[in-house]
mmCIF file of C-alpha atoms and ligand atoms in Angstrom:
data_model
loop_
_atom_site.group_PDB
_atom_site.id
_atom_site.type_symbol
_atom_site.label_atom_id
_atom_site.label_comp_id
_atom_site.label_asym_id
_atom_site.label_seq_id
_atom_site.Cartn_x
_atom_site.Cartn_y
_atom_site.Cartn_z
ATOM 1 C CA MET A 1 -70.830 14.426 -20.847
ATOM 2 C CA LYS A 2 -70.795 10.786 -21.456
ATOM 3 C CA LEU A 3 -70.007 8.804 -18.489
ATOM 4 C CA LYS A 4 -69.528 4.782 -18.746
ATOM 5 C CA ILE A 5 -70.195 3.557 -15.290
ATOM 6 C CA THR A 6 -70.168 -0.436 -14.336
ATOM 7 C CA VAL A 7 -72.355 -0.651 -11.211
ATOM 8 C CA LEU A 8 -71.551 -3.909 -9.239
ATOM 9 C CA PRO A 9 -74.117 -3.863 -6.442
ATOM 10 C CA GLY A 10 -72.622 -7.176 -4.882
ATOM 11 C CA ASP A 11 -74.214 -8.808 -1.464
ATOM 12 C CA GLY A 12 -76.361 -7.686 1.324
ATOM 13 C CA ILE A 13 -77.142 -4.245 1.698
ATOM 14 C CA GLY A 14 -74.789 -3.743 -1.402
ATOM 15 C CA PRO A 15 -77.801 -3.444 -4.091
ATOM 16 C CA GLU A 16 -80.103 -1.169 -1.814
ATOM 17 C CA VAL A 17 -77.683 1.675 -1.438
ATOM 18 C CA ILE A 18 -76.044 1.400 -4.432
ATOM 19 C CA ASP A 19 -79.695 2.140 -6.278
ATOM 20 C CA GLN A 20 -79.642 5.034 -4.233
ATOM 21 C CA ALA A 21 -76.539 6.248 -5.599
ATOM 22 C CA VAL A 22 -77.571 5.813 -8.807
ATOM 23 C CA LYS A 23 -80.730 7.945 -8.298
ATOM 24 C CA VAL A 24 -78.286 10.576 -7.196
ATOM 25 C CA VAL A 25 -75.698 10.288 -10.122
ATOM 26 C CA ASP A 26 -78.825 10.312 -12.477
ATOM 27 C CA ALA A 27 -80.217 13.627 -10.706
ATOM 28 C CA VAL A 28 -77.002 15.250 -10.901
ATOM 29 C CA CYS A 29 -76.516 14.089 -14.812
ATOM 30 C CA ARG A 30 -80.054 15.730 -15.584
ATOM 31 C CA LYS A 31 -79.079 18.666 -13.444
ATOM 32 C CA LYS A 32 -75.902 19.339 -15.494
ATOM 33 C CA GLY A 33 -76.717 17.640 -19.045
ATOM 34 C CA HIS A 34 -74.219 14.382 -18.701
ATOM 35 C CA LYS A 35 -75.577 11.210 -20.381
ATOM 36 C CA PRO A 36 -74.727 7.929 -17.784
ATOM 37 C CA GLU A 37 -74.137 4.846 -19.474
ATOM 38 C CA TYR A 38 -74.498 1.978 -16.976
ATOM 39 C CA SER A 39 -73.719 -1.447 -17.329
ATOM 40 C CA HIS A 40 -74.051 -3.825 -14.391
ATOM 41 C CA GLY A 41 -71.831 -7.016 -13.480
ATOM 42 C CA LEU A 42 -71.898 -9.619 -10.576
ATOM 43 C CA VAL A 43 -69.462 -9.609 -7.779
ATOM 44 C CA GLY A 44 -69.056 -11.216 -4.392
ATOM 45 C CA ALA A 45 -71.517 -14.263 -3.123
ATOM 46 C CA ALA A 46 -74.131 -13.175 -6.062
ATOM 47 C CA ALA A 47 -71.392 -13.875 -8.678
ATOM 48 C CA ILE A 48 -70.428 -17.441 -6.716
ATOM 49 C CA ASP A 49 -74.123 -18.338 -6.835
ATOM 50 C CA GLU A 50 -74.473 -17.759 -10.646
ATOM 51 C CA SER A 51 -71.102 -18.845 -11.592
ATOM 52 C CA GLY A 52 -69.164 -20.120 -8.989
ATOM 53 C CA ASP A 53 -66.737 -17.141 -9.492
ATOM 54 C CA PRO A 54 -66.556 -14.061 -6.974
ATOM 55 C CA TYR A 55 -64.919 -11.971 -9.707
ATOM 56 C CA PRO A 56 -66.124 -13.266 -13.050
ATOM 57 C CA GLU A 57 -64.121 -12.501 -16.219
ATOM 58 C CA ASP A 58 -67.316 -10.697 -17.784
ATOM 59 C CA THR A 59 -67.376 -8.419 -14.555
ATOM 60 C CA HIS A 60 -63.999 -7.894 -15.060
ATOM 61 C CA ARG A 61 -64.435 -6.835 -18.923
ATOM 62 C CA LEU A 62 -67.129 -4.600 -18.015
ATOM 63 C CA CYS A 63 -65.003 -2.892 -15.664
ATOM 64 C CA MET A 64 -62.016 -2.622 -17.810
ATOM 65 C CA GLU A 65 -64.206 -0.985 -20.518
ATOM 66 C CA SER A 66 -66.047 1.677 -18.222
ATOM 67 C CA ASP A 67 -64.739 4.954 -17.081
ATOM 68 C CA ALA A 68 -65.943 4.128 -13.490
ATOM 69 C CA VAL A 69 -66.917 1.606 -11.329
ATOM 70 C CA LEU A 70 -69.566 2.136 -8.738
ATOM 71 C CA PHE A 71 -69.070 -0.441 -6.430
ATOM 72 C CA GLY A 72 -71.366 -1.785 -3.303
ATOM 73 C CA ALA A 73 -70.446 -4.117 -0.794
ATOM 74 C CA ILE A 74 -69.784 -8.117 -0.699
ATOM 75 C CA GLY A 75 -69.756 -10.699 1.943
ATOM 76 C CA HIS A 76 -72.512 -13.180 3.306
ATOM 77 C CA PRO A 77 -72.545 -15.080 6.617
ATOM 78 C CA ARG A 78 -72.912 -18.607 4.945
ATOM 79 C CA PHE A 79 -69.250 -17.877 4.095
ATOM 80 C CA ASP A 80 -67.997 -15.927 6.882
ATOM 81 C CA ASN A 81 -69.373 -18.714 9.175
ATOM 82 C CA ASP A 82 -67.739 -21.171 7.146
ATOM 83 C CA PRO A 83 -63.804 -21.299 7.666
ATOM 84 C CA LYS A 84 -63.317 -24.117 5.163
ATOM 85 C CA ALA A 85 -65.388 -22.516 2.423
ATOM 86 C CA ARG A 86 -63.132 -23.068 -1.169
ATOM 87 C CA VAL A 87 -64.318 -19.723 -2.684
ATOM 88 C CA ARG A 88 -65.094 -16.762 -0.737
ATOM 89 C CA PRO A 89 -66.818 -13.611 -1.532
ATOM 90 C CA GLU A 90 -63.580 -11.556 -0.291
ATOM 91 C CA THR A 91 -61.829 -13.121 -2.740
ATOM 92 C CA GLY A 92 -63.552 -11.340 -5.581
ATOM 93 C CA LEU A 93 -62.684 -7.933 -3.845
ATOM 94 C CA LEU A 94 -59.303 -9.111 -3.838
ATOM 95 C CA ALA A 95 -59.043 -10.210 -7.405
ATOM 96 C CA MET A 96 -60.893 -6.852 -8.511
ATOM 97 C CA ARG A 97 -58.498 -4.733 -6.865
ATOM 98 C CA LYS A 98 -55.544 -6.946 -8.035
ATOM 99 C CA LYS A 99 -56.543 -7.291 -11.756
ATOM 100 C CA LEU A 100 -57.703 -3.349 -12.048
ATOM 101 C CA GLY A 101 -54.133 -2.223 -10.102
ATOM 102 C CA LEU A 102 -55.880 -0.504 -7.459
ATOM 103 C CA TYR A 103 -53.295 -0.042 -5.300
ATOM 104 C CA ALA A 104 -54.601 3.097 -3.448
ATOM 105 C CA ASN A 105 -57.598 3.710 -1.443
ATOM 106 C CA ILE A 106 -58.424 7.272 -0.626
ATOM 107 C CA ARG A 107 -60.778 7.435 2.447
ATOM 108 C CA PRO A 108 -61.669 10.922 3.186
ATOM 109 C CA ILE A 109 -62.762 11.479 7.212
ATOM 110 C CA MET A 110 -64.688 14.713 7.568
ATOM 111 C CA THR A 111 -67.497 15.813 9.827
ATOM 112 C CA PHE A 112 -70.720 17.289 8.827
ATOM 113 C CA PRO A 113 -71.439 20.404 11.119
ATOM 114 C CA SER A 114 -75.080 19.305 11.422
ATOM 115 C CA LEU A 115 -74.630 16.078 12.917
ATOM 116 C CA LEU A 116 -71.842 17.078 15.609
ATOM 117 C CA HIS A 117 -74.276 15.863 18.329
ATOM 118 C CA LYS A 118 -74.861 12.742 16.675
ATOM 119 C CA SER A 119 -70.931 11.645 17.396
ATOM 120 C CA PRO A 120 -70.303 9.438 20.469
ATOM 121 C CA LEU A 121 -66.627 11.687 20.614
ATOM 122 C CA ARG A 122 -67.181 15.087 22.365
ATOM 123 C CA LYS A 123 -67.798 17.886 20.250
ATOM 124 C CA GLU A 124 -65.155 19.766 20.963
ATOM 125 C CA LEU A 125 -62.879 17.015 20.010
ATOM 126 C CA VAL A 126 -64.228 16.091 16.496
ATOM 127 C CA GLU A 127 -65.452 19.539 15.088
ATOM 128 C CA GLY A 128 -63.781 20.614 12.157
ATOM 129 C CA ALA A 129 -62.240 17.244 11.685
ATOM 130 C CA ASP A 130 -60.822 16.584 8.089
ATOM 131 C CA PHE A 131 -58.346 14.362 7.053
ATOM 132 C CA ILE A 132 -57.353 11.723 4.214
ATOM 133 C CA THR A 133 -56.335 8.267 4.702
ATOM 134 C CA ILE A 134 -54.350 6.710 2.279
ATOM 135 C CA ARG A 135 -54.476 2.920 2.481
ATOM 136 C CA GLU A 136 -52.122 0.834 0.251
ATOM 137 C CA LEU A 137 -54.575 -1.647 -1.130
ATOM 138 C CA THR A 138 -52.891 -4.152 -3.115
ATOM 139 C CA GLY A 139 -50.111 -5.599 -1.080
ATOM 140 C CA GLY A 140 -49.168 -6.625 2.425
ATOM 141 C CA ILE A 141 -50.363 -9.459 4.531
ATOM 142 C CA TYR A 142 -53.958 -9.437 2.267
ATOM 143 C CA PHE A 143 -52.211 -10.443 -0.396
ATOM 144 C CA GLY A 144 -48.737 -12.308 0.522
ATOM 145 C CA ARG A 145 -48.022 -15.867 0.134
ATOM 146 C CA PRO A 146 -47.374 -18.646 1.165
ATOM 147 C CA GLN A 147 -50.809 -18.434 3.004
ATOM 148 C CA GLY A 148 -52.313 -21.628 4.635
ATOM 149 C CA ARG A 149 -52.561 -24.273 7.120
ATOM 150 C CA SER A 150 -50.269 -27.293 8.249
ATOM 151 C CA GLU A 151 -51.319 -30.524 7.493
ATOM 152 C CA ASP A 152 -52.396 -31.762 10.822
ATOM 153 C CA GLY A 153 -54.547 -28.163 10.641
ATOM 154 C CA ASN A 154 -53.091 -27.039 14.124
ATOM 155 C CA THR A 155 -50.939 -24.122 12.769
ATOM 156 C CA ALA A 156 -51.995 -21.274 10.120
ATOM 157 C CA TYR A 157 -49.761 -18.669 8.514
ATOM 158 C CA ASP A 158 -50.178 -15.607 6.281
ATOM 159 C CA THR A 159 -47.239 -13.548 5.065
ATOM 160 C CA CYS A 160 -46.798 -9.851 4.928
ATOM 161 C CA VAL A 161 -44.775 -8.972 2.134
ATOM 162 C CA TYR A 162 -44.166 -5.351 0.551
ATOM 163 C CA HIS A 163 -42.010 -4.568 -2.466
ATOM 164 C CA LYS A 164 -40.501 -1.156 -2.518
ATOM 165 C CA TYR A 165 -41.891 -0.088 -5.733
ATOM 166 C CA GLU A 166 -45.396 -0.713 -4.081
ATOM 167 C CA ILE A 167 -44.037 1.723 -1.249
ATOM 168 C CA GLU A 168 -43.090 4.041 -3.132
ATOM 169 C CA ARG A 169 -45.677 4.594 -5.498
ATOM 170 C CA ILE A 170 -48.348 5.110 -2.831
ATOM 171 C CA CYS A 171 -46.093 7.445 -1.240
ATOM 172 C CA ARG A 172 -45.640 9.565 -3.813
ATOM 173 C CA LEU A 173 -49.251 9.807 -3.941
ATOM 174 C CA ALA A 174 -49.680 10.707 -0.492
ATOM 175 C CA PHE A 175 -46.936 13.158 -1.128
ATOM 176 C CA ASP A 176 -48.856 14.817 -3.864
ATOM 177 C CA PHE A 177 -52.231 14.976 -1.685
ATOM 178 C CA ALA A 178 -50.168 16.605 1.239
ATOM 179 C CA MET A 179 -48.781 19.147 -1.193
ATOM 180 C CA LYS A 180 -52.143 19.928 -2.161
ATOM 181 C CA ARG A 181 -53.351 20.133 1.388
ATOM 182 C CA LYS A 182 -51.548 21.433 4.704
ATOM 183 C CA LYS A 183 -48.180 19.928 3.807
ATOM 184 C CA LYS A 184 -48.131 17.558 6.521
ATOM 185 C CA LEU A 185 -48.056 13.850 6.224
ATOM 186 C CA THR A 186 -48.246 11.124 8.904
ATOM 187 C CA MET A 187 -46.782 7.566 8.036
ATOM 188 C CA VAL A 188 -48.256 4.651 10.405
ATOM 189 C CA ASP A 189 -46.380 1.676 10.746
ATOM 190 C CA LYS A 190 -44.768 -0.702 13.187
ATOM 191 C CA ALA A 191 -41.382 -0.429 12.367
ATOM 192 C CA ASN A 192 -40.009 -1.275 15.892
ATOM 193 C CA VAL A 193 -41.465 -5.011 15.225
ATOM 194 C CA LEU A 194 -42.109 -5.716 11.207
ATOM 195 C CA ALA A 195 -39.220 -5.376 8.919
ATOM 196 C CA THR A 196 -42.201 -4.581 6.219
ATOM 197 C CA SER A 197 -42.539 -1.336 8.098
ATOM 198 C CA ARG A 198 -38.993 -0.525 8.322
ATOM 199 C CA LEU A 199 -38.749 -0.381 4.568
ATOM 200 C CA TRP A 200 -41.747 1.717 4.520
ATOM 201 C CA ARG A 201 -40.088 4.211 6.795
ATOM 202 C CA GLU A 202 -36.964 3.982 4.849
ATOM 203 C CA THR A 203 -38.599 4.336 1.473
ATOM 204 C CA VAL A 204 -40.629 7.104 3.098
ATOM 205 C CA GLN A 205 -37.589 9.003 4.406
ATOM 206 C CA GLN A 206 -35.822 8.853 1.045
ATOM 207 C CA LEU A 207 -38.910 10.073 -0.814
ATOM 208 C CA SER A 208 -39.029 12.872 1.625
ATOM 209 C CA ALA A 209 -36.185 14.417 -0.062
ATOM 210 C CA ASN A 210 -38.019 15.421 -3.198
ATOM 211 C CA TYR A 211 -40.885 17.117 -1.171
ATOM 212 C CA PRO A 212 -38.980 19.655 1.328
ATOM 213 C CA GLU A 213 -41.687 21.397 2.216
ATOM 214 C CA VAL A 214 -43.830 18.323 3.609
ATOM 215 C CA GLU A 215 -43.546 17.883 7.317
ATOM 216 C CA VAL A 216 -43.106 14.020 7.603
ATOM 217 C CA GLU A 217 -44.144 12.475 10.810
ATOM 218 C CA TYR A 218 -43.935 8.717 11.335
ATOM 219 C CA MET A 219 -46.530 6.844 14.195
ATOM 220 C CA PHE A 220 -47.026 3.259 15.135
ATOM 221 C CA VAL A 221 -50.097 1.695 14.311
ATOM 222 C CA ASP A 222 -50.794 1.327 18.181
ATOM 223 C CA ASN A 223 -50.512 4.836 18.986
ATOM 224 C CA ALA A 224 -52.159 6.274 15.645
ATOM 225 C CA ALA A 225 -55.182 3.988 16.717
ATOM 226 C CA MET A 226 -55.611 6.035 20.150
ATOM 227 C CA GLN A 227 -54.746 9.521 18.540
ATOM 228 C CA ILE A 228 -57.155 9.218 15.929
ATOM 229 C CA ILE A 229 -59.719 9.139 18.671
ATOM 230 C CA GLN A 230 -57.888 11.268 20.979
ATOM 231 C CA TRP A 231 -57.176 14.013 18.707
ATOM 232 C CA PRO A 232 -58.257 13.690 15.016
ATOM 233 C CA LYS A 233 -57.825 17.167 14.175
ATOM 234 C CA ARG A 234 -53.911 16.763 14.445
ATOM 235 C CA PHE A 235 -54.229 14.497 11.077
ATOM 236 C CA ASP A 236 -54.233 15.777 7.705
ATOM 237 C CA VAL A 237 -52.887 13.353 5.570
ATOM 238 C CA LEU A 238 -52.172 9.697 6.749
ATOM 239 C CA VAL A 239 -50.324 6.932 4.759
ATOM 240 C CA THR A 240 -50.324 3.262 5.709
ATOM 241 C CA GLU A 241 -50.425 -0.322 4.752
ATOM 242 C CA ASN A 242 -53.268 -2.690 3.712
ATOM 243 C CA MET A 243 -54.168 -4.137 6.988
ATOM 244 C CA PHE A 244 -53.496 -1.077 8.943
ATOM 245 C CA GLY A 245 -55.364 1.356 7.089
ATOM 246 C CA ASP A 246 -58.398 -1.246 6.819
ATOM 247 C CA ILE A 247 -58.379 -1.395 10.560
ATOM 248 C CA LEU A 248 -57.872 2.548 11.134
ATOM 249 C CA THR A 249 -60.277 3.710 9.070
ATOM 250 C CA ASP A 250 -63.233 1.332 10.510
ATOM 251 C CA GLU A 251 -62.215 3.217 13.488
ATOM 252 C CA ALA A 252 -61.870 6.818 12.034
ATOM 253 C CA SER A 253 -65.846 6.242 11.071
ATOM 254 C CA VAL A 254 -66.777 6.939 14.846
ATOM 255 C CA ILE A 255 -65.597 10.746 14.144
ATOM 256 C CA THR A 256 -67.907 10.981 11.129
ATOM 257 C CA GLY A 257 -70.730 9.225 13.485
ATOM 258 C CA SER A 258 -71.633 6.376 11.628
ATOM 259 C CA LEU A 259 -69.959 3.580 9.067
ATOM 260 C CA GLY A 260 -72.405 4.296 6.828
ATOM 261 C CA LEU A 261 -71.089 7.715 5.995
ATOM 262 C CA LEU A 262 -67.861 7.335 4.724
ATOM 263 C CA PRO A 263 -67.104 7.059 1.065
ATOM 264 C CA SER A 264 -63.670 5.802 -0.382
ATOM 265 C CA ALA A 265 -62.304 5.813 -4.118
ATOM 266 C CA SER A 266 -59.710 2.935 -5.195
ATOM 267 C CA ILE A 267 -57.568 4.300 -7.721
ATOM 268 C CA GLY A 268 -54.441 3.110 -9.745
ATOM 269 C CA MET A 269 -53.516 1.571 -12.851
ATOM 270 C CA HIS A 270 -56.782 0.994 -14.599
ATOM 271 C CA THR A 271 -60.735 1.962 -14.090
ATOM 272 C CA SER A 272 -60.851 3.369 -10.991
ATOM 273 C CA VAL A 273 -63.656 2.221 -8.524
ATOM 274 C CA PHE A 274 -66.028 3.984 -6.024
ATOM 275 C CA GLU A 275 -66.797 2.111 -3.117
ATOM 276 C CA PRO A 276 -68.602 2.661 0.750
ATOM 277 C CA ILE A 277 -65.992 1.503 3.563
ATOM 278 C CA HIS A 278 -68.834 -0.675 4.898
ATOM 279 C CA GLY A 279 -69.387 -3.916 4.335
ATOM 280 C CA SER A 280 -72.801 -5.917 3.199
ATOM 281 C CA TYR A 281 -74.314 -5.419 6.848
ATOM 282 C CA PRO A 282 -76.144 -8.899 6.211
ATOM 283 C CA SER A 283 -78.664 -8.196 8.853
ATOM 284 C CA ALA A 284 -79.988 -5.298 7.641
ATOM 285 C CA ALA A 285 -79.990 -6.674 4.170
ATOM 286 C CA GLY A 286 -83.590 -5.874 2.230
ATOM 287 C CA LYS A 287 -84.973 -3.813 5.075
ATOM 288 C CA ASN A 288 -84.229 -0.620 3.474
ATOM 289 C CA ILE A 289 -82.549 0.383 6.811
ATOM 290 C CA ALA A 290 -79.176 0.926 5.872
ATOM 291 C CA ASN A 291 -77.553 4.402 5.361
ATOM 292 C CA PRO A 292 -76.956 4.874 1.551
ATOM 293 C CA LEU A 293 -74.673 7.826 2.288
ATOM 294 C CA ALA A 294 -71.480 6.322 2.147
ATOM 295 C CA ALA A 295 -72.187 4.987 -1.387
ATOM 296 C CA VAL A 296 -73.748 8.249 -2.828
ATOM 297 C CA LEU A 297 -70.721 10.280 -0.977
ATOM 298 C CA SER A 298 -68.967 7.533 -3.323
ATOM 299 C CA ALA A 299 -70.466 8.755 -6.214
ATOM 300 C CA ALA A 300 -69.551 12.293 -5.653
ATOM 301 C CA LEU A 301 -65.540 10.943 -5.162
ATOM 302 C CA MET A 302 -66.465 9.599 -8.945
ATOM 303 C CA PHE A 303 -67.646 12.560 -10.044
ATOM 304 C CA GLU A 304 -64.234 14.204 -8.683
ATOM 305 C CA TYR A 305 -61.883 11.607 -9.320
ATOM 306 C CA ALA A 306 -62.854 10.058 -12.311
ATOM 307 C CA PHE A 307 -64.596 12.629 -14.440
ATOM 308 C CA ASN A 308 -62.744 15.884 -12.873
ATOM 309 C CA LEU A 309 -66.426 17.043 -12.246
ATOM 310 C CA GLN A 310 -65.837 19.162 -9.270
ATOM 311 C CA ASN A 311 -69.234 20.921 -9.027
ATOM 312 C CA GLU A 312 -71.130 17.941 -9.641
ATOM 313 C CA ALA A 313 -68.977 16.499 -6.293
ATOM 314 C CA TRP A 314 -70.118 19.220 -4.409
ATOM 315 C CA LEU A 315 -73.833 19.559 -5.344
ATOM 316 C CA ILE A 316 -73.989 15.913 -4.002
ATOM 317 C CA ARG A 317 -72.201 17.083 -0.870
ATOM 318 C CA GLN A 318 -74.830 19.828 -0.833
ATOM 319 C CA ALA A 319 -77.605 17.455 -0.867
ATOM 320 C CA VAL A 320 -76.263 15.590 1.886
ATOM 321 C CA GLU A 321 -76.077 18.387 4.042
ATOM 322 C CA ALA A 322 -79.689 19.377 3.004
ATOM 323 C CA SER A 323 -80.509 15.764 4.051
ATOM 324 C CA PHE A 324 -78.949 15.993 7.725
ATOM 325 C CA LEU A 325 -80.489 19.546 8.183
ATOM 326 C CA ALA A 326 -84.253 18.220 7.100
ATOM 327 C CA ASP A 327 -83.521 15.456 9.310
ATOM 328 C CA ILE A 328 -83.867 12.755 7.011
ATOM 329 C CA VAL A 329 -81.426 10.156 8.146
ATOM 330 C CA THR A 330 -81.448 6.493 8.439
ATOM 331 C CA GLU A 331 -81.513 4.901 11.893
ATOM 332 C CA ASP A 332 -77.962 4.610 12.618
ATOM 333 C CA ILE A 333 -78.102 8.269 13.215
ATOM 334 C CA ASP A 334 -81.345 8.697 14.017
ATOM 335 C CA THR A 335 -82.964 5.831 16.323
ATOM 336 C CA MET A 336 -86.149 7.700 17.210
ATOM 337 C CA ASN A 337 -87.457 8.502 13.877
ATOM 338 C CA PRO A 338 -85.413 7.124 11.001
ATOM 339 C CA ALA A 339 -86.112 7.417 7.241
ATOM 340 C CA LYS A 340 -85.904 4.336 5.054
ATOM 341 C CA THR A 341 -82.704 4.094 2.939
ATOM 342 C CA SER A 342 -84.859 4.789 -0.255
ATOM 343 C CA GLU A 343 -86.390 7.876 1.504
ATOM 344 C CA VAL A 344 -82.818 9.247 1.810
ATOM 345 C CA GLY A 345 -82.129 8.695 -2.170
ATOM 346 C CA ASP A 346 -85.374 10.240 -2.958
ATOM 347 C CA LEU A 347 -85.110 13.079 -1.126
ATOM 348 C CA LEU A 348 -81.299 13.678 -2.400
ATOM 349 C CA ALA A 349 -82.405 13.014 -5.966
ATOM 350 C CA ASP A 350 -85.144 15.592 -5.533
ATOM 351 C CA TRP A 351 -83.321 18.113 -3.716
ATOM 352 C CA ILE A 352 -80.663 18.105 -6.635
ATOM 353 C CA ASP A 353 -83.766 18.317 -9.354
ATOM 354 C CA LYS A 354 -85.086 21.447 -7.223
ATOM 355 C CA SER A 355 -81.856 22.967 -6.653
ATOM 356 C CA LYS A 356 -80.949 26.160 -8.222
ATOM 357 C CA ILE A 357 -77.042 25.922 -8.266
HETATM 358 N N1 NAD B 401 -65.648 -3.691 1.191
HETATM 359 C C1 NAD B 401 -66.724 -4.646 1.288
HETATM 360 O O1 NAD B 401 -66.978 -5.295 0.588
HETATM 361 C C2 NAD B 401 -66.444 -5.230 2.456
HETATM 362 C C3 NAD B 401 -65.472 -4.524 3.719
HETATM 363 C C4 NAD B 401 -66.215 -4.737 4.974
HETATM 364 C C5 NAD B 401 -66.756 -6.454 5.344
HETATM 365 N N2 NAD B 401 -66.890 -6.574 4.230
HETATM 366 C C6 NAD B 401 -68.110 -8.021 4.703
HETATM 367 O O2 NAD B 401 -69.176 -7.580 4.950
HETATM 368 C C7 NAD B 401 -69.817 -8.680 5.821
HETATM 369 C C8 NAD B 401 -70.439 -7.989 6.819
HETATM 370 O O3 NAD B 401 -68.755 -7.664 7.989
HETATM 371 P P1 NAD B 401 -68.971 -6.815 9.221
HETATM 372 O O4 NAD B 401 -70.123 -7.126 9.725
HETATM 373 O O5 NAD B 401 -67.877 -6.682 9.582
HETATM 374 O O6 NAD B 401 -69.105 -5.198 8.397
HETATM 375 P P2 NAD B 401 -70.044 -4.485 7.847
HETATM 376 O O7 NAD B 401 -69.475 -3.010 7.577
HETATM 377 O O8 NAD B 401 -70.685 -4.817 7.140
HETATM 378 O O9 NAD B 401 -70.773 -3.911 9.184
HETATM 379 C C9 NAD B 401 -70.613 -3.607 10.641
HETATM 380 C C10 NAD B 401 -71.679 -2.792 11.437
HETATM 381 O O10 NAD B 401 -71.344 -1.419 10.878
HETATM 382 C C11 NAD B 401 -72.927 -1.008 10.653
HETATM 383 N N3 NAD B 401 -72.579 -0.361 9.303
HETATM 384 C C12 NAD B 401 -72.316 -0.690 8.191
HETATM 385 N N4 NAD B 401 -72.935 -0.280 7.121
HETATM 386 C C13 NAD B 401 -73.965 0.381 7.495
HETATM 387 C C14 NAD B 401 -74.805 1.273 6.775
HETATM 388 N N5 NAD B 401 -74.691 1.124 5.394
HETATM 389 N N6 NAD B 401 -75.808 1.885 7.567
HETATM 390 C C15 NAD B 401 -75.810 1.870 8.790
HETATM 391 N N7 NAD B 401 -75.129 1.236 9.404
HETATM 392 C C16 NAD B 401 -73.909 0.386 8.853
HETATM 393 C C17 NAD B 401 -73.604 -1.811 11.380
HETATM 394 O O11 NAD B 401 -73.688 -1.180 12.530
HETATM 395 C C18 NAD B 401 -72.934 -3.167 11.086
HETATM 396 O O12 NAD B 401 -73.521 -4.044 12.185
HETATM 397 C C19 NAD B 401 -68.526 -9.699 6.122
HETATM 398 O O13 NAD B 401 -68.830 -10.843 5.383
HETATM 399 C C20 NAD B 401 -67.783 -9.031 5.491
HETATM 400 O O14 NAD B 401 -66.553 -9.673 4.809
HETATM 401 C C21 NAD B 401 -67.117 -6.112 3.022
#
């Protein structure tokens, strides 16, 4: 099968983790007889340096013309530390999500048996934890207008806006996921305070009539933040708005053991984007120390969601398990005897090449 993939490495550790993901995709394609066709584009600070635009039209065209996008991370301290910067790398990420219509970000949270002892949480709490967070990605406070500062600069405002159709489409997706899993859906909001949350809750209540088999629970975000850590096994499919999902999934990475392990799939109206949930981790950039597995596992999600190639996705996950068993892991997991980013990628590709599966 021909796989048309646009690769957007981005900034910071993006290029080095994406290099490993591409190594692994190539190995899977060799093994299974697929033909990957890559095109490369700029995004984030790298694109600002080149063209002044964090999501240039050329990059958007490449994304629209491909079957899937493999994305690294964006962000650079020179923008983070300059609140007055006119253009920002993050604007590029938000523009990409908006222009590709990526309204749903699917983030599986799972534990790896051979890493349980590395989790900062007690083994009995996290063992077997396995849930999916579905985060709304193109609405809410990150996109709402007006946004800005008063003329005297002493007041700033952001606006949280949700339209019913935006809530309906992502919640339908969440119900569909729930139907394929344990038929349990947790909707996280702040309906005791926020008008947008009340619209979310009302919409989910209406939709639930179409999914009588799905048990729906409603949870305030502050409570969810606590329960994700205290009792992660109680969750199966969790759906929430943009900012709550952003924060809760970083928190949930603690269950797995490292932010460097969590992949995601952003799906919507046009080409889907597969991206680690972490950022550009600027202090590690170019040092070959970042964990590439979030990017590699995002490539597994790409095989699964963009190409419907389940065995290929499974093969990648098996290779990742093998790297844990061989203790070839980066310093976020093993501080005593860490492997380099590229060594992990090499081991995974080599394991896939030699596998009899
Ligand atoms: N989707 C994205 O591209 C995205 C997401 C979040 C943040 N950002 C941007 O990234 C920059 C840095 O933000 P931040 O420091 O808040 O978040 P970050 O995810 O880059 O890093 C936070 C911490 O998580 C750990 N970490 C992250 N990725 C890792 C990896 N692959 N391997 C090992 N450890 C890893 C490190 O300890 C790091 O200090 C900012 O410019 C921010 O805007 C981008």
